């Protein structure tokens, strides 16, 4: 008799966002006159930039003419986009080639699906706290997970523990939820650790375009040796506002082989079985996002969000509230004042300031006592929120 995958029973009840919605909904119902400001969302709010919109309009027109109509495209994405992505990597001094790039419908599915090409005999390393997809997708596969403690002492940038023998290592930098970013020396230590253990790093660079500090790496391939042990996952969601359009990509270096077989060939085989490609119109939009005009417009959107981060970070500085993130990421990760736990602080912020944020405990046990604020909001609201936070007597 058929049964459901038993690993579903091992998933932790992730009630984070439904609980946030329930609590803020109830509060609004009892206080309909209150203007609630949302600083919890990980979704972008600014519209798609004109360069992308124009390219997509023109791609729609291509679909209307027999000579330019496109049916199924290549599983790995159109060459025009893969070439443009390679040119973009030159900004970081990284040489990659179109046959190493695999276009997708976004980083969420890539991070959840890539492990499928490996036989995971060793541990799957996941940081605590974490972007929940790494954990839940690993639990569903029944993997043997080992959690790495990210905490205040290591500024939420944990380093390898050589007593743990991994086969797969998830790293997200700039990090969601903490906003922490590994520097090149730190990433080199992870690369050395992966090479020594013959493990693979899945490097999630979804927030790379928020990096301002020129010394910080945008790509793991800026690190020597990474092409022999890492796969990079990136997305057009947070830089170009594609959360609703859906486009991302994976970079699998040709050097990355197991027993002489290229990891890229295995991924392409898997794509051919399970994926029929990202739409032509979306890929044309993504190409335009990486054009000089698109980059100019995108940078303005990122600066807008970064200003929000600065406003929030200055406010927390004034109040002497410990926090990291914001400078090179859209997220600010703060320590709840007066030893409050994450949900106590959520309630206080909602009731005293009518602000909704995200309790850190929803991202893992080490997130308890911490809280995430997002800068993906409206500047007027962020300014209002900053004043309200200042008026709370902590
Ligand atoms: N990776 C991280 C770390 C994220 O925070 C998110 C979205 O919030 C994603 C991946 C998902 O990106 P996409 O919209 O491309 O699926």
XYZ file of C-alpha atoms and ligand atoms in Angstrom:
410
model
C 0.000 0.000 0.000
C 1.305 3.419 -0.889
C 2.203 5.785 1.907
C 3.460 9.324 2.102
C 7.183 9.997 2.414
C 7.787 9.426 6.143
C 10.365 12.192 6.213
C 7.480 14.677 6.181
C 6.984 13.644 9.817
C 10.504 14.846 10.621
C 9.889 18.384 9.377
C 9.651 20.873 12.184
C 6.299 22.611 12.188
C 7.317 25.845 10.526
C 4.645 28.127 11.730
C 6.803 31.261 11.474
C 5.084 33.232 8.740
C 1.585 31.934 9.481
C 2.045 32.822 13.158
C 3.272 36.305 12.198
C 0.221 36.757 9.960
C -2.118 35.434 12.680
C -0.754 37.656 15.441
C -0.627 40.807 13.313
C -4.093 40.056 11.862
C -5.580 39.661 15.342
C -3.921 42.865 16.501
C -5.282 44.768 13.484
C -8.778 43.392 14.126
C -8.768 44.624 17.717
C -7.085 47.929 16.767
C -8.436 48.807 13.305
C -7.297 52.422 13.598
C -3.616 51.445 13.979
C -1.301 51.786 10.987
C 0.866 48.648 11.000
C 4.284 48.836 9.321
C 5.695 45.598 7.916
C 9.445 45.181 8.296
C 9.295 41.429 8.211
C 8.992 40.593 4.564
C 11.756 39.113 2.448
C 9.956 40.124 -0.743
C 10.951 43.194 -2.742
C 8.551 46.117 -3.168
C 9.995 48.304 -5.954
C 8.727 47.567 -9.474
C 10.860 46.027 -12.230
C 13.213 48.575 -13.858
C 12.415 50.030 -17.323
C 15.328 48.313 -19.128
C 13.930 44.898 -18.139
C 10.330 45.833 -18.919
C 11.271 47.098 -22.398
C 13.236 43.930 -23.151
C 10.311 41.788 -22.038
C 7.829 43.763 -24.176
C 10.041 43.207 -27.156
C 10.332 39.484 -26.298
C 6.532 39.282 -26.218
C 6.535 40.712 -29.743
C 9.054 38.027 -30.763
C 6.506 35.437 -29.694
C 3.891 37.011 -31.993
C 5.907 36.537 -35.202
C 6.522 33.191 -36.885
C 10.149 34.151 -37.679
C 11.036 34.951 -34.060
C 8.623 32.708 -32.172
C 10.267 30.454 -29.552
C 8.974 27.112 -28.373
C 10.887 24.931 -25.929
C 14.281 26.457 -25.217
C 17.484 24.735 -24.089
C 17.129 23.098 -20.645
C 20.152 25.030 -19.412
C 18.923 28.400 -20.713
C 19.565 30.464 -23.831
C 23.174 31.143 -24.816
C 22.511 34.930 -24.875
C 21.775 34.916 -21.131
C 24.515 32.465 -20.190
C 27.073 34.613 -22.059
C 25.803 37.771 -20.354
C 26.118 36.101 -16.932
C 29.746 35.186 -17.753
C 30.475 38.836 -18.616
C 28.871 39.923 -15.324
C 31.277 37.653 -13.396
C 34.201 39.585 -14.903
C 33.163 42.425 -12.516
C 34.481 40.209 -9.698
C 37.552 39.115 -11.665
C 36.054 35.637 -12.129
C 36.273 33.785 -15.456
C 33.418 31.414 -16.094
C 32.138 30.040 -19.402
C 28.622 29.681 -20.831
C 28.769 25.878 -20.630
C 29.188 26.229 -16.855
C 25.975 28.274 -16.391
C 22.513 26.721 -15.949
C 19.554 29.105 -15.971
C 16.628 28.251 -13.707
C 13.336 29.511 -12.286
C 15.045 30.743 -9.126
C 17.415 29.936 -6.313
C 14.874 28.255 -4.047
C 14.338 25.302 -6.350
C 18.060 25.121 -7.198
C 19.167 24.931 -3.553
C 16.508 22.307 -2.881
C 17.183 20.274 -6.043
C 20.957 20.321 -6.568
C 21.702 17.803 -3.773
C 19.718 15.247 -5.790
C 22.691 14.656 -8.132
C 24.895 13.433 -5.269
C 25.103 10.254 -3.207
C 25.226 11.881 0.216
C 27.155 9.407 2.380
C 28.490 11.979 4.829
C 26.917 14.798 6.760
C 24.984 17.656 5.220
C 26.193 20.802 6.997
C 23.681 23.547 7.598
C 24.172 26.668 9.671
C 21.864 27.395 12.595
C 20.099 29.832 12.083
C 19.456 29.205 8.390
C 17.345 30.008 5.354
C 14.767 27.231 6.038
C 14.846 25.686 2.533
C 18.287 24.058 3.075
C 17.067 22.350 6.210
C 13.589 21.298 5.116
C 14.704 19.965 1.719
C 17.496 17.967 3.413
C 15.047 16.554 5.958
C 12.680 15.529 3.142
C 15.519 13.631 1.439
C 16.276 11.937 4.761
C 19.847 13.303 4.844
C 22.104 13.082 7.876
C 22.239 16.745 8.923
C 24.822 18.359 11.150
C 24.125 21.902 12.302
C 26.907 24.473 12.606
C 26.429 27.010 15.362
C 26.290 30.591 14.193
C 26.055 32.874 17.205
C 26.999 36.193 18.752
C 30.531 34.964 19.632
C 31.398 34.171 16.007
C 29.346 37.124 14.736
C 27.112 34.600 12.981
C 30.016 33.549 10.727
C 30.922 30.050 11.970
C 34.080 28.352 10.728
C 34.680 24.675 9.841
C 34.866 22.018 12.515
C 37.319 19.374 11.263
C 35.833 16.734 13.562
C 32.716 16.720 11.367
C 33.062 14.911 8.021
C 30.693 16.495 5.518
C 29.690 15.563 2.012
C 27.625 18.687 1.345
C 27.957 22.148 2.891
C 25.377 24.917 2.527
C 26.801 28.437 2.778
C 24.755 31.595 2.285
C 26.718 34.847 2.097
C 25.442 37.580 2.426
C 23.341 35.583 4.814
C 19.622 35.305 5.220
C 18.564 35.843 8.007
C 21.617 37.404 9.682
C 23.033 39.702 6.978
C 26.548 38.463 7.898
C 29.059 38.187 5.022
C 32.158 35.967 4.899
C 35.411 37.648 3.895
C 37.864 35.998 1.499
C 40.077 34.495 4.239
C 37.091 32.941 5.949
C 35.724 31.510 2.699
C 39.179 30.130 1.878
C 38.995 28.119 5.119
C 35.659 26.650 4.027
C 37.093 25.824 0.590
C 40.142 24.102 2.149
C 37.857 22.142 4.464
C 35.643 21.037 1.553
C 38.678 20.008 -0.520
C 40.179 18.017 2.355
C 36.905 16.165 2.900
C 36.138 15.800 -0.826
C 32.877 17.571 -0.057
C 30.868 20.036 -2.155
C 29.884 23.557 -1.084
C 26.526 24.843 -2.306
C 27.153 28.577 -2.177
C 23.990 30.680 -2.177
C 24.851 34.148 -3.473
C 21.255 35.392 -3.816
C 22.186 38.662 -2.075
C 25.617 39.284 -3.670
C 24.530 42.526 -5.314
C 23.972 44.085 -1.869
C 27.707 43.918 -1.095
C 29.222 47.399 -0.809
C 32.546 46.621 0.847
C 34.910 46.051 -2.080
C 37.078 43.630 -0.107
C 34.212 41.143 0.357
C 33.711 38.328 -2.175
C 30.601 38.361 -4.390
C 31.336 34.879 -5.673
C 32.954 31.831 -4.083
C 34.941 31.492 -7.298
C 37.010 34.490 -6.171
C 38.590 31.966 -3.795
C 41.452 29.769 -4.969
C 40.470 26.121 -5.174
C 36.709 26.789 -5.165
C 36.241 25.591 -8.736
C 37.182 22.107 -7.538
C 34.652 21.983 -4.723
C 31.840 24.526 -5.120
C 28.613 25.195 -6.965
C 27.233 28.728 -6.889
C 23.545 29.555 -6.889
C 22.294 33.013 -7.727
C 19.015 34.755 -8.429
C 17.497 37.773 -10.126
C 14.903 38.016 -7.331
C 16.431 40.442 -4.875
C 18.650 42.530 -7.183
C 16.287 42.956 -10.135
C 12.956 42.347 -8.381
C 12.226 39.037 -10.163
C 10.492 37.443 -7.137
C 7.310 37.240 -9.212
C 8.942 36.766 -12.633
C 11.200 33.870 -11.499
C 14.750 33.517 -12.811
C 18.003 32.351 -11.273
C 21.100 30.425 -12.302
C 23.648 27.915 -11.135
C 27.362 27.992 -11.944
C 29.007 24.553 -12.011
C 32.685 24.789 -13.012
C 33.955 22.295 -15.569
C 36.721 21.419 -13.087
C 34.150 20.058 -10.620
C 34.268 16.296 -11.162
C 33.688 13.145 -9.154
C 35.532 10.057 -10.429
C 36.142 11.858 -13.718
C 32.463 12.761 -14.281
C 31.549 16.448 -14.492
C 28.988 17.638 -11.918
C 27.611 19.937 -14.642
C 26.822 16.942 -16.866
C 24.897 15.298 -14.040
C 22.927 18.502 -13.399
C 22.128 18.870 -17.109
C 20.897 15.273 -17.196
C 18.672 15.980 -14.219
C 17.388 19.217 -15.817
C 16.547 17.327 -19.012
C 14.480 14.854 -16.984
C 12.634 17.327 -14.765
C 12.738 20.857 -16.195
C 11.695 22.423 -19.493
C 13.475 25.715 -19.044
C 12.773 29.262 -17.945
C 10.534 31.241 -20.295
C 12.206 33.090 -23.188
C 10.504 36.333 -22.146
C 11.884 36.086 -18.612
C 15.384 35.233 -19.867
C 15.277 38.310 -22.144
C 14.349 40.354 -19.062
C 17.226 38.824 -17.082
C 19.661 39.603 -19.907
C 18.513 43.249 -19.821
C 18.948 43.343 -16.021
C 22.648 42.666 -16.550
C 23.037 45.248 -19.363
C 24.797 48.526 -18.452
C 21.440 50.351 -18.544
C 19.748 47.665 -16.433
C 22.611 47.623 -13.926
C 22.372 51.385 -13.545
C 18.667 51.196 -12.798
C 19.023 48.195 -10.479
C 21.758 49.917 -8.491
C 19.306 52.743 -7.768
C 16.774 50.256 -6.369
C 19.443 48.610 -4.217
C 20.575 52.029 -2.936
C 16.983 52.781 -2.010
C 16.792 49.606 0.110
C 20.248 50.310 1.536
C 19.071 53.722 2.743
C 16.317 51.935 4.616
C 18.962 49.699 6.203
C 20.966 52.742 7.263
C 17.940 54.382 8.866
C 17.203 51.220 10.851
C 20.822 50.608 11.769
C 21.320 54.222 12.961
C 18.213 53.902 15.092
C 19.506 50.716 16.720
C 22.899 52.366 17.291
C 21.215 55.265 19.053
C 19.409 52.795 21.289
C 22.565 50.733 21.863
C 20.925 47.622 20.494
C 23.452 45.026 19.265
C 22.985 44.223 15.597
C 24.764 43.107 12.460
C 23.891 43.158 8.748
C 22.407 45.958 6.704
C 25.670 47.276 5.250
C 26.178 44.509 2.724
C 22.769 42.913 2.866
C 19.094 43.862 2.971
C 18.639 42.294 6.427
C 19.415 43.582 9.893
C 19.806 41.031 12.663
C 19.417 42.438 16.143
C 19.680 41.088 19.663
C 16.399 41.545 21.477
C 16.903 44.066 24.277
C 16.550 43.139 27.970
C 17.056 39.431 27.235
C 13.618 39.186 25.679
C 13.024 36.117 23.556
C 12.224 36.556 19.863
C 8.437 36.293 20.232
C 8.338 38.558 23.286
C 10.136 41.206 21.251
C 7.753 40.599 18.330
C 4.766 41.250 20.620
C 6.365 44.336 22.137
C 7.198 45.831 18.742
C 3.685 45.086 17.467
C 1.882 46.485 20.486
C 4.094 49.466 21.323
C 5.184 50.532 17.829
C 2.752 48.724 15.486
C 5.710 47.230 13.629
C 5.867 43.653 12.338
C 9.291 42.013 12.094
C 10.526 38.418 11.986
C 11.406 36.478 15.166
C 14.902 34.995 14.822
C 13.817 31.753 16.507
C 11.901 30.907 13.312
C 15.247 30.357 11.530
C 16.669 27.878 14.058
C 17.352 27.493 17.764
C 20.357 29.837 17.626
C 18.053 32.566 16.370
C 16.263 32.612 19.743
C 16.676 36.022 21.364
C 17.327 37.643 17.969
C 15.124 39.394 15.446
C 15.277 40.148 11.688
C 14.307 43.477 10.163
C 14.080 43.762 6.395
C 14.894 46.849 4.357
C 12.646 45.848 1.427
C 10.031 48.411 2.367
C 8.832 51.895 1.647
C 11.228 54.606 2.870
C 8.478 56.773 4.395
C 7.330 53.793 6.431
C 10.870 52.952 7.507
C 11.360 56.538 8.726
C 8.085 56.332 10.626
C 9.086 52.950 12.066
C 12.458 54.350 13.213
C 10.711 57.123 15.172
C 8.298 54.666 16.722
C 11.136 52.323 17.783
C 12.942 55.265 19.403
C 9.826 56.112 21.399
C 9.648 52.655 23.021
C 11.061 52.609 26.527
C 13.187 49.467 26.497
N 18.251 31.929 -1.189
C 18.079 32.752 -0.150
C 19.138 32.857 0.873
C 16.897 33.501 -0.014
O 16.740 34.303 1.042
C 15.900 33.375 -0.994
C 14.636 34.114 -0.901
O 14.271 34.730 0.060
C 16.125 32.508 -2.055
C 17.303 31.810 -2.124
C 15.067 32.287 -3.081
O 15.310 33.009 -4.222
P 14.404 32.837 -5.510
O 13.334 33.879 -5.447
O 15.365 33.028 -6.650
O 13.834 31.460 -5.524
